[in-house]
Amino acid sequence: MEDCLAKKMEITVSEAEKRTGRNAMNIQETYTAYLIETRAVESQSEGQCVPMDSLWRRYSEFELLRNYLSVTYPHIVVPPLPEKRADFVWHKLSADNMDPDFVERRRIGLENFLLRVASHPVLCQDKIFYAFLTQEGGWKEMVNETGFQLKADSRLKALNATFRVKNPDKRFTELKHYSDELQSVISHLLRVRARVADRLYGVYKVHGNYGRVFSEWSAIEKEMGDGLQSAGHHMDVYAASIDDILEEEEHYADQLKEYLFYAEALRAVCRKHELMQYDLEMAAQDLTSKKQQCEELATGTVRTFSLKGMTSKLFGQETPEQREAKIKVLEEQIQEGEEQLKAKNLEGRDFVKSAWADIERFKEQKNHDLKEALISYAVMQISMCKKGIQVWTNAKECFSKM
């Protein structure tokens, strides 16, 4: 971790800017660009006042970077991006992806994504990632030249592997099940939180009615007027405070959403392992089939029914020369198949070793992050309740002085 980029470079997404331009289809569109600023930590420690380097990136470029990392490092639980459009929102929160509050939270999420990658022991060393931070022009061409899209597995192939793998690794099967459960639990938690926010918002705003009533009442009271007016003021302040409270809460919700999206990153690693296992089993099956064909040709006996065997019976047997030629071809294919099977076995073992090491790293990170987020959320709720108690304590004092 001492060599990770986050230790050597200060990285921030400091600003978001609404822009208008034309896309690849030459259609006018409005989008948000984000200012990435970087500065070497060494220059700061040496006391030099070095200005930060800066460049602008669109959300789609962040998506391209993450897709590249996911394909290039299939054994790694690649950090997710923040949501493109707001989800699990309570009624007063805008779902518009151009809403300033949403853009601000996404800016924080994009910065967090870059810091996650920069802190990862493997991803931080990637040259494409470094170029994303430091090279504005030509970066897209650079990432496309890697040909990573050609390495991407099709969804159909992944689905086929899921249903046809005969000997799945129990650890990855359990991990896949866990990621599904994690996503389900966090989704439910976020939905509950949105409902609570809606009701809490209503409760706080209704307190504003106390303020209005106390204020109206104070107008007809001479001795009690000042006390009622002051109590009404405290109620108005209390009612208005909910907007900032729920906006702050939304940042904790975003921390939970990050792990909602991490669940898909976990499943991606599991799917890649399934694909590798499927390829291995298909290669082993093909090798067994060729060995059987070779044995049948060598002995002249056919163990299983085949159209080829039936054709031979109808139109006559092959000559010894033809059979020898076929045996030779099969022997070469068998040798090649054995080498491929050996390579696939080795690749599979390396993948499992690397993937499991990164999964353990992820688990440790997840436990720490979610613990901190939930504690902070609880502390915030306690603080909110204390402020409510203080408001009513103040109101009580106002009533006592009447």
Coordinates of C-alpha atoms in Angstrom, one line a residue:
M1 CA 0.0 0.0 0.0
E2 CA 3.0 2.3 0.5
D3 CA 3.5 2.3 -3.3
C4 CA -0.2 3.1 -4.2
L5 CA -0.9 6.2 -6.2
A6 CA -3.1 7.8 -3.5
K7 CA 0.0 8.1 -1.3
K8 CA 2.0 9.9 -4.0
M9 CA -0.7 12.1 -5.6
E10 CA -3.4 14.3 -4.2
I11 CA -6.6 13.7 -6.3
T12 CA -9.8 15.7 -6.1
V13 CA -12.9 16.2 -8.3
S14 CA -13.3 19.8 -7.3
E15 CA -16.0 21.2 -9.5
A16 CA -19.0 20.2 -11.7
E17 CA -20.0 22.3 -14.7
K18 CA -23.1 22.1 -16.9
R19 CA -22.3 22.2 -20.6
T20 CA -24.0 21.9 -24.0
G21 CA -22.5 20.3 -27.0
R22 CA -23.0 17.7 -29.8
N23 CA -22.7 14.0 -29.3
A24 CA -21.4 11.3 -31.7
M25 CA -24.7 11.4 -33.5
N26 CA -24.4 15.2 -34.0
I27 CA -27.4 15.8 -31.7
Q28 CA -27.4 18.7 -29.3
E29 CA -27.2 17.6 -25.7
T30 CA -26.7 19.0 -22.2
Y31 CA -24.2 17.2 -19.9
T32 CA -22.1 17.7 -16.8
A33 CA -18.3 17.9 -16.9
Y34 CA -16.2 17.3 -13.8
L35 CA -12.9 19.0 -13.0
I36 CA -10.2 16.6 -11.8
E37 CA -7.3 18.2 -10.0
T38 CA -4.0 16.4 -9.2
R39 CA -0.8 17.3 -7.5
A40 CA 2.3 15.3 -6.5
V41 CA 2.5 14.9 -2.7
E42 CA 6.3 15.0 -2.8
S43 CA 6.3 18.6 -4.0
Q44 CA 4.1 19.6 -1.0
S45 CA 6.3 17.8 1.5
E46 CA 9.3 19.6 0.1
G47 CA 7.6 22.9 0.8
Q48 CA 7.2 23.8 -2.9
C49 CA 4.0 25.7 -3.9
V50 CA 3.2 23.7 -7.0
P51 CA -0.2 24.4 -8.7
M52 CA -2.5 21.5 -9.2
D53 CA -2.8 20.0 -12.7
S54 CA -6.4 19.9 -13.9
L55 CA -8.6 18.5 -16.7
W56 CA -12.3 18.0 -17.4
R57 CA -14.0 14.6 -17.7
R58 CA -17.6 13.6 -18.5
Y59 CA -19.4 10.9 -16.6
S60 CA -19.3 8.7 -19.8
E61 CA -15.4 8.9 -19.6
F62 CA -15.5 7.6 -16.1
E63 CA -17.7 4.8 -17.4
L64 CA -15.2 4.0 -20.1
L65 CA -12.4 3.9 -17.5
R66 CA -14.3 1.5 -15.2
N67 CA -15.3 -0.8 -18.1
Y68 CA -11.7 -1.0 -19.1
L69 CA -10.6 -1.8 -15.6
S70 CA -13.3 -4.5 -15.2
V71 CA -12.3 -6.2 -18.4
T72 CA -8.5 -5.9 -17.9
Y73 CA -8.6 -7.0 -14.2
P74 CA -11.4 -9.6 -14.1
H75 CA -10.2 -11.0 -10.8
I76 CA -10.5 -7.7 -9.0
V77 CA -13.6 -6.3 -7.3
V78 CA -13.5 -3.0 -9.2
P79 CA -14.9 0.0 -7.3
P80 CA -18.3 1.1 -8.6
L81 CA -19.3 4.5 -10.0
P82 CA -22.0 6.6 -8.3
E83 CA -25.4 6.3 -9.8
K84 CA -26.1 8.1 -13.1
R85 CA -29.6 9.0 -12.1
A86 CA -31.0 9.3 -8.6
D87 CA -32.7 6.2 -7.1
F88 CA -34.4 5.5 -3.7
V89 CA -35.3 9.1 -3.4
W90 CA -37.9 10.6 -0.9
H91 CA -40.6 12.8 -2.4
K92 CA -38.9 16.2 -1.9
L93 CA -35.6 15.1 -3.5
S94 CA -35.2 15.7 -7.2
A95 CA -34.6 12.7 -9.4
D96 CA -33.3 15.0 -12.2
N97 CA -29.7 14.1 -13.0
M98 CA -29.1 17.9 -13.6
D99 CA -30.3 18.9 -10.2
P100 CA -27.5 20.8 -8.4
D101 CA -27.8 18.8 -5.2
F102 CA -27.6 15.5 -7.1
V103 CA -24.7 16.7 -9.2
E104 CA -22.8 17.7 -6.1
R105 CA -23.4 14.3 -4.5
R106 CA -22.3 12.6 -7.7
R107 CA -19.2 14.8 -7.8
I108 CA -18.3 13.5 -4.3
G109 CA -19.0 9.9 -5.5
L110 CA -16.7 10.3 -8.6
E111 CA -13.9 11.6 -6.4
N112 CA -14.4 8.6 -4.1
F113 CA -14.2 6.3 -7.1
L114 CA -10.9 7.8 -8.2
L115 CA -9.5 7.5 -4.6
R116 CA -10.7 3.9 -4.4
V117 CA -8.8 3.0 -7.6
A118 CA -5.8 5.1 -6.6
S119 CA -5.6 3.2 -3.3
H120 CA -5.9 -0.3 -4.8
P121 CA -2.6 -2.1 -4.8
V122 CA -3.1 -3.3 -8.4
L123 CA -5.4 -0.8 -10.1
C124 CA -3.3 2.2 -9.0
Q125 CA -0.4 1.0 -11.2
D126 CA -2.4 1.0 -14.4
K127 CA -1.0 3.3 -17.1
I128 CA -4.5 4.0 -18.6
F129 CA -5.8 5.1 -15.1
Y130 CA -2.8 7.4 -14.7
A131 CA -3.4 8.9 -18.1
F132 CA -7.1 9.4 -17.2
L133 CA -5.9 11.7 -14.4
T134 CA -3.2 13.5 -16.2
Q135 CA -3.8 13.5 -20.0
E136 CA -6.9 15.2 -21.3
G137 CA -6.3 14.9 -25.1
G138 CA -6.1 11.5 -26.7
W139 CA -7.1 9.5 -23.7
K140 CA -10.1 7.9 -25.3
E141 CA -7.9 6.8 -28.3
M142 CA -5.4 5.4 -25.9
V143 CA -7.9 3.3 -24.0
N144 CA -9.5 2.0 -27.2
E145 CA -6.2 1.1 -28.6
T146 CA -5.8 -1.5 -25.8
G147 CA -8.5 -3.5 -27.5
F148 CA -10.1 -4.3 -24.2
Q149 CA -13.6 -4.4 -25.8
L150 CA -12.5 -7.6 -27.7
K151 CA -11.7 -9.3 -24.4
A152 CA -15.1 -8.5 -22.9
D153 CA -17.3 -11.6 -22.5
S154 CA -20.7 -11.6 -24.0
R155 CA -23.8 -11.8 -21.7
L156 CA -25.0 -14.8 -23.7
K157 CA -21.8 -16.7 -23.1
A158 CA -21.9 -15.8 -19.4
L159 CA -25.5 -17.0 -19.1
N160 CA -24.6 -20.2 -20.8
A161 CA -21.7 -20.8 -18.4
T162 CA -24.0 -20.1 -15.4
F163 CA -26.3 -22.9 -16.3
R164 CA -23.9 -25.4 -17.8
V165 CA -21.0 -25.5 -15.5
K166 CA -20.9 -29.1 -14.0
N167 CA -18.4 -28.5 -11.1
P168 CA -18.8 -24.9 -9.8
D169 CA -16.4 -23.8 -7.1
K170 CA -18.5 -23.8 -3.8
R171 CA -16.7 -20.6 -2.6
F172 CA -17.7 -18.6 -5.6
T173 CA -21.2 -20.0 -5.6
E174 CA -21.6 -18.9 -2.0
L175 CA -20.0 -15.5 -2.8
K176 CA -22.5 -15.0 -5.6
H177 CA -25.4 -15.8 -3.3
Y178 CA -24.0 -13.4 -0.7
S179 CA -23.7 -10.6 -3.3
D180 CA -27.4 -11.1 -4.2
E181 CA -28.4 -11.0 -0.5
L182 CA -26.3 -7.9 0.2
Q183 CA -27.9 -6.1 -2.7
S184 CA -31.4 -7.1 -1.5
V185 CA -30.7 -6.1 2.1
I186 CA -29.2 -2.7 1.2
S187 CA -32.0 -2.0 -1.4
H188 CA -34.6 -2.7 1.3
L189 CA -32.7 -0.5 3.8
L190 CA -32.6 2.4 1.4
R191 CA -36.3 2.1 0.7
V192 CA -37.1 2.1 4.4
R193 CA -34.9 5.2 4.8
A194 CA -36.7 7.0 2.0
R195 CA -40.1 6.3 3.7
V196 CA -38.7 7.4 7.1
A197 CA -37.4 10.6 5.4
D198 CA -40.8 11.4 3.9
R199 CA -42.6 11.0 7.2
L200 CA -39.9 12.9 9.2
Y201 CA -40.1 15.7 6.7
G202 CA -43.9 15.9 7.3
V203 CA -43.5 15.9 11.1
Y204 CA -41.0 18.7 11.1
K205 CA -42.9 20.8 8.6
V206 CA -46.1 20.5 10.6
H207 CA -44.2 22.0 13.6
G208 CA -44.2 25.2 11.5
N209 CA -48.0 25.3 12.2
Y210 CA -47.2 25.6 15.9
G211 CA -45.1 28.7 15.0
R212 CA -48.0 30.2 13.0
V213 CA -50.6 29.5 15.7
F214 CA -48.4 30.8 18.5
S215 CA -47.7 33.9 16.5
E216 CA -51.4 34.5 15.9
W217 CA -52.2 33.8 19.5
S218 CA -49.5 36.2 20.7
A219 CA -51.3 39.1 18.9
I220 CA -54.4 38.9 21.2
E221 CA -52.5 38.3 24.5
K222 CA -50.8 41.2 26.4
E223 CA -49.0 39.4 29.3
M224 CA -48.5 36.1 27.4
G225 CA -47.7 37.6 24.0
D226 CA -43.9 37.8 24.2
G227 CA -43.6 34.2 25.4
L228 CA -45.9 32.8 22.7
Q229 CA -44.1 34.8 20.0
S230 CA -40.7 33.4 21.2
A231 CA -42.0 29.9 21.4
G232 CA -43.4 30.3 17.8
H233 CA -40.0 31.4 16.6
H234 CA -38.3 28.3 18.0
M235 CA -40.9 26.1 16.3
D236 CA -40.3 27.9 12.9
V237 CA -36.5 27.3 13.3
Y238 CA -37.2 23.6 14.1
A239 CA -39.4 23.2 11.1
A240 CA -36.9 24.8 8.7
S241 CA -34.0 22.6 10.0
I242 CA -35.3 19.4 8.4
D243 CA -34.1 20.4 4.9
D244 CA -30.4 20.5 5.9
I245 CA -30.8 17.4 8.0
L246 CA -32.2 15.2 5.2
E247 CA -29.6 16.6 2.8
E248 CA -26.9 15.5 5.1
E249 CA -28.6 12.1 5.5
E250 CA -28.4 11.7 1.7
H251 CA -24.6 11.5 1.9
Y252 CA -25.0 8.5 4.3
A253 CA -27.5 6.9 1.9
D254 CA -24.9 7.4 -0.9
Q255 CA -22.3 5.4 1.1
L256 CA -24.8 2.6 1.3
K257 CA -25.5 2.9 -2.4
E258 CA -21.8 2.4 -3.1
Y259 CA -22.0 -1.1 -1.6
L260 CA -25.3 -1.7 -3.4
F261 CA -23.3 -1.3 -6.6
Y262 CA -20.3 -3.2 -5.1
A263 CA -22.6 -6.2 -5.0
E264 CA -22.6 -6.3 -8.9
A265 CA -18.8 -5.9 -8.9
L266 CA -18.6 -9.1 -6.8
R267 CA -21.0 -10.9 -9.1
A268 CA -18.8 -9.9 -12.1
V269 CA -15.8 -11.7 -10.5
C270 CA -18.0 -14.8 -9.9
R271 CA -19.2 -14.7 -13.5
K272 CA -15.7 -14.6 -14.8
H273 CA -14.8 -17.6 -12.7
E274 CA -17.8 -19.5 -14.1
L275 CA -16.7 -18.7 -17.6
M276 CA -13.2 -19.9 -16.9
Q277 CA -14.6 -23.1 -15.3
Y278 CA -16.9 -23.6 -18.3
D279 CA -14.1 -23.2 -20.8
L280 CA -12.0 -25.6 -18.8
E281 CA -14.8 -28.2 -18.7
M282 CA -15.5 -27.8 -22.5
A283 CA -11.7 -28.2 -23.2
A284 CA -11.6 -31.4 -21.1
Q285 CA -14.7 -32.8 -22.7
D286 CA -13.3 -32.1 -26.2
L287 CA -10.0 -33.7 -25.3
T288 CA -11.8 -36.9 -24.0
S289 CA -13.9 -37.0 -27.2
K290 CA -10.7 -36.8 -29.4
K291 CA -9.0 -39.5 -27.4
Q292 CA -12.0 -41.8 -27.8
Q293 CA -12.1 -41.1 -31.6
C294 CA -8.4 -41.9 -31.8
E295 CA -8.8 -45.2 -29.8
E296 CA -11.8 -46.2 -32.1
L297 CA -9.8 -45.6 -35.2
A298 CA -6.8 -47.5 -33.8
T299 CA -8.8 -50.5 -32.7
G300 CA -11.5 -50.4 -35.3
T301 CA -14.3 -50.5 -32.7
V302 CA -17.0 -47.9 -32.3
R303 CA -18.2 -47.5 -28.7
T304 CA -20.9 -44.9 -29.3
F305 CA -23.4 -44.4 -32.1
S306 CA -22.4 -41.7 -34.6
L307 CA -23.6 -40.6 -38.1
K308 CA -20.0 -41.0 -39.2
G309 CA -19.9 -44.7 -38.0
M310 CA -23.2 -45.4 -39.8
T311 CA -21.9 -43.8 -43.0
S312 CA -18.8 -46.1 -42.9
K313 CA -21.0 -49.1 -42.6
L314 CA -23.2 -48.0 -45.6
F315 CA -20.5 -46.9 -48.0
G316 CA -17.5 -49.0 -46.9
Q317 CA -14.6 -48.8 -44.4
E318 CA -11.7 -46.3 -44.7
T319 CA -8.4 -47.5 -46.1
P320 CA -5.5 -48.1 -43.7
E321 CA -3.7 -45.1 -45.1
Q322 CA -6.7 -42.9 -44.5
R323 CA -7.1 -44.2 -41.0
E324 CA -3.4 -43.6 -40.2
A325 CA -3.6 -40.1 -41.5
K326 CA -6.7 -39.3 -39.3
I327 CA -5.0 -40.9 -36.3
K328 CA -2.0 -38.7 -36.8
V329 CA -4.1 -35.5 -37.1
L330 CA -6.0 -36.6 -33.9
E331 CA -2.8 -37.3 -32.0
E332 CA -1.6 -33.8 -32.9
Q333 CA -4.9 -32.3 -31.8
I334 CA -4.8 -34.3 -28.5
Q335 CA -1.3 -33.1 -27.7
E336 CA -2.4 -29.5 -28.4
G337 CA -5.5 -30.0 -26.3
E338 CA -3.5 -31.4 -23.4
E339 CA -1.3 -28.3 -23.5
Q340 CA -4.3 -26.0 -23.6
L341 CA -6.0 -27.9 -20.8
K342 CA -2.8 -27.6 -18.7
A343 CA -2.6 -23.8 -19.5
K344 CA -6.3 -23.3 -18.6
N345 CA -5.9 -25.2 -15.3
L346 CA -2.9 -23.0 -14.4
E347 CA -4.8 -19.9 -15.5
G348 CA -7.8 -21.0 -13.4
R349 CA -5.6 -21.6 -10.3
D350 CA -3.9 -18.2 -10.7
F351 CA -7.3 -16.5 -11.1
V352 CA -8.7 -18.1 -7.9
K353 CA -5.7 -17.2 -5.9
S354 CA -5.7 -13.5 -7.1
A355 CA -9.5 -13.1 -6.9
W356 CA -9.7 -14.6 -3.4
A357 CA -6.9 -12.3 -2.2
D358 CA -8.8 -9.3 -3.6
I359 CA -12.1 -10.5 -2.2
E360 CA -10.6 -10.7 1.3
R361 CA -9.3 -7.2 0.9
F362 CA -12.7 -6.0 -0.2
K363 CA -14.4 -7.7 2.8
E364 CA -12.1 -5.9 5.2
Q365 CA -12.8 -2.6 3.5
K366 CA -16.6 -3.3 3.4
N367 CA -16.7 -4.1 7.1
H368 CA -14.8 -1.0 8.1
D369 CA -16.8 1.4 5.8
L370 CA -20.3 0.1 6.6
K371 CA -19.5 0.1 10.3
E372 CA -18.3 3.8 10.1
A373 CA -21.3 4.8 8.0
L374 CA -23.9 3.2 10.3
I375 CA -22.2 4.7 13.4
S376 CA -22.1 8.1 11.8
Y377 CA -25.8 7.8 10.8
A378 CA -26.7 6.9 14.4
V379 CA -24.7 9.8 15.8
M380 CA -26.5 12.1 13.4
Q381 CA -29.9 10.8 14.5
I382 CA -28.9 11.3 18.2
S383 CA -27.8 14.9 17.4
M384 CA -31.1 15.6 15.6
C385 CA -33.1 14.3 18.5
K386 CA -31.0 16.4 20.9
K387 CA -31.8 19.5 18.8
G388 CA -35.5 18.6 19.0
I389 CA -35.2 18.3 22.8
Q390 CA -33.4 21.7 22.9
V391 CA -36.2 23.4 20.9
W392 CA -38.9 22.1 23.2
T393 CA -36.7 23.1 26.3
N394 CA -36.5 26.6 24.9
A395 CA -40.2 26.6 24.3
K396 CA -40.8 25.4 27.8
E397 CA -38.7 28.3 29.2
C398 CA -40.7 30.8 27.0
F399 CA -43.9 29.4 28.5
S400 CA -42.5 29.6 32.0
K401 CA -41.8 33.3 31.6
M402 CA -45.3 34.1 30.6

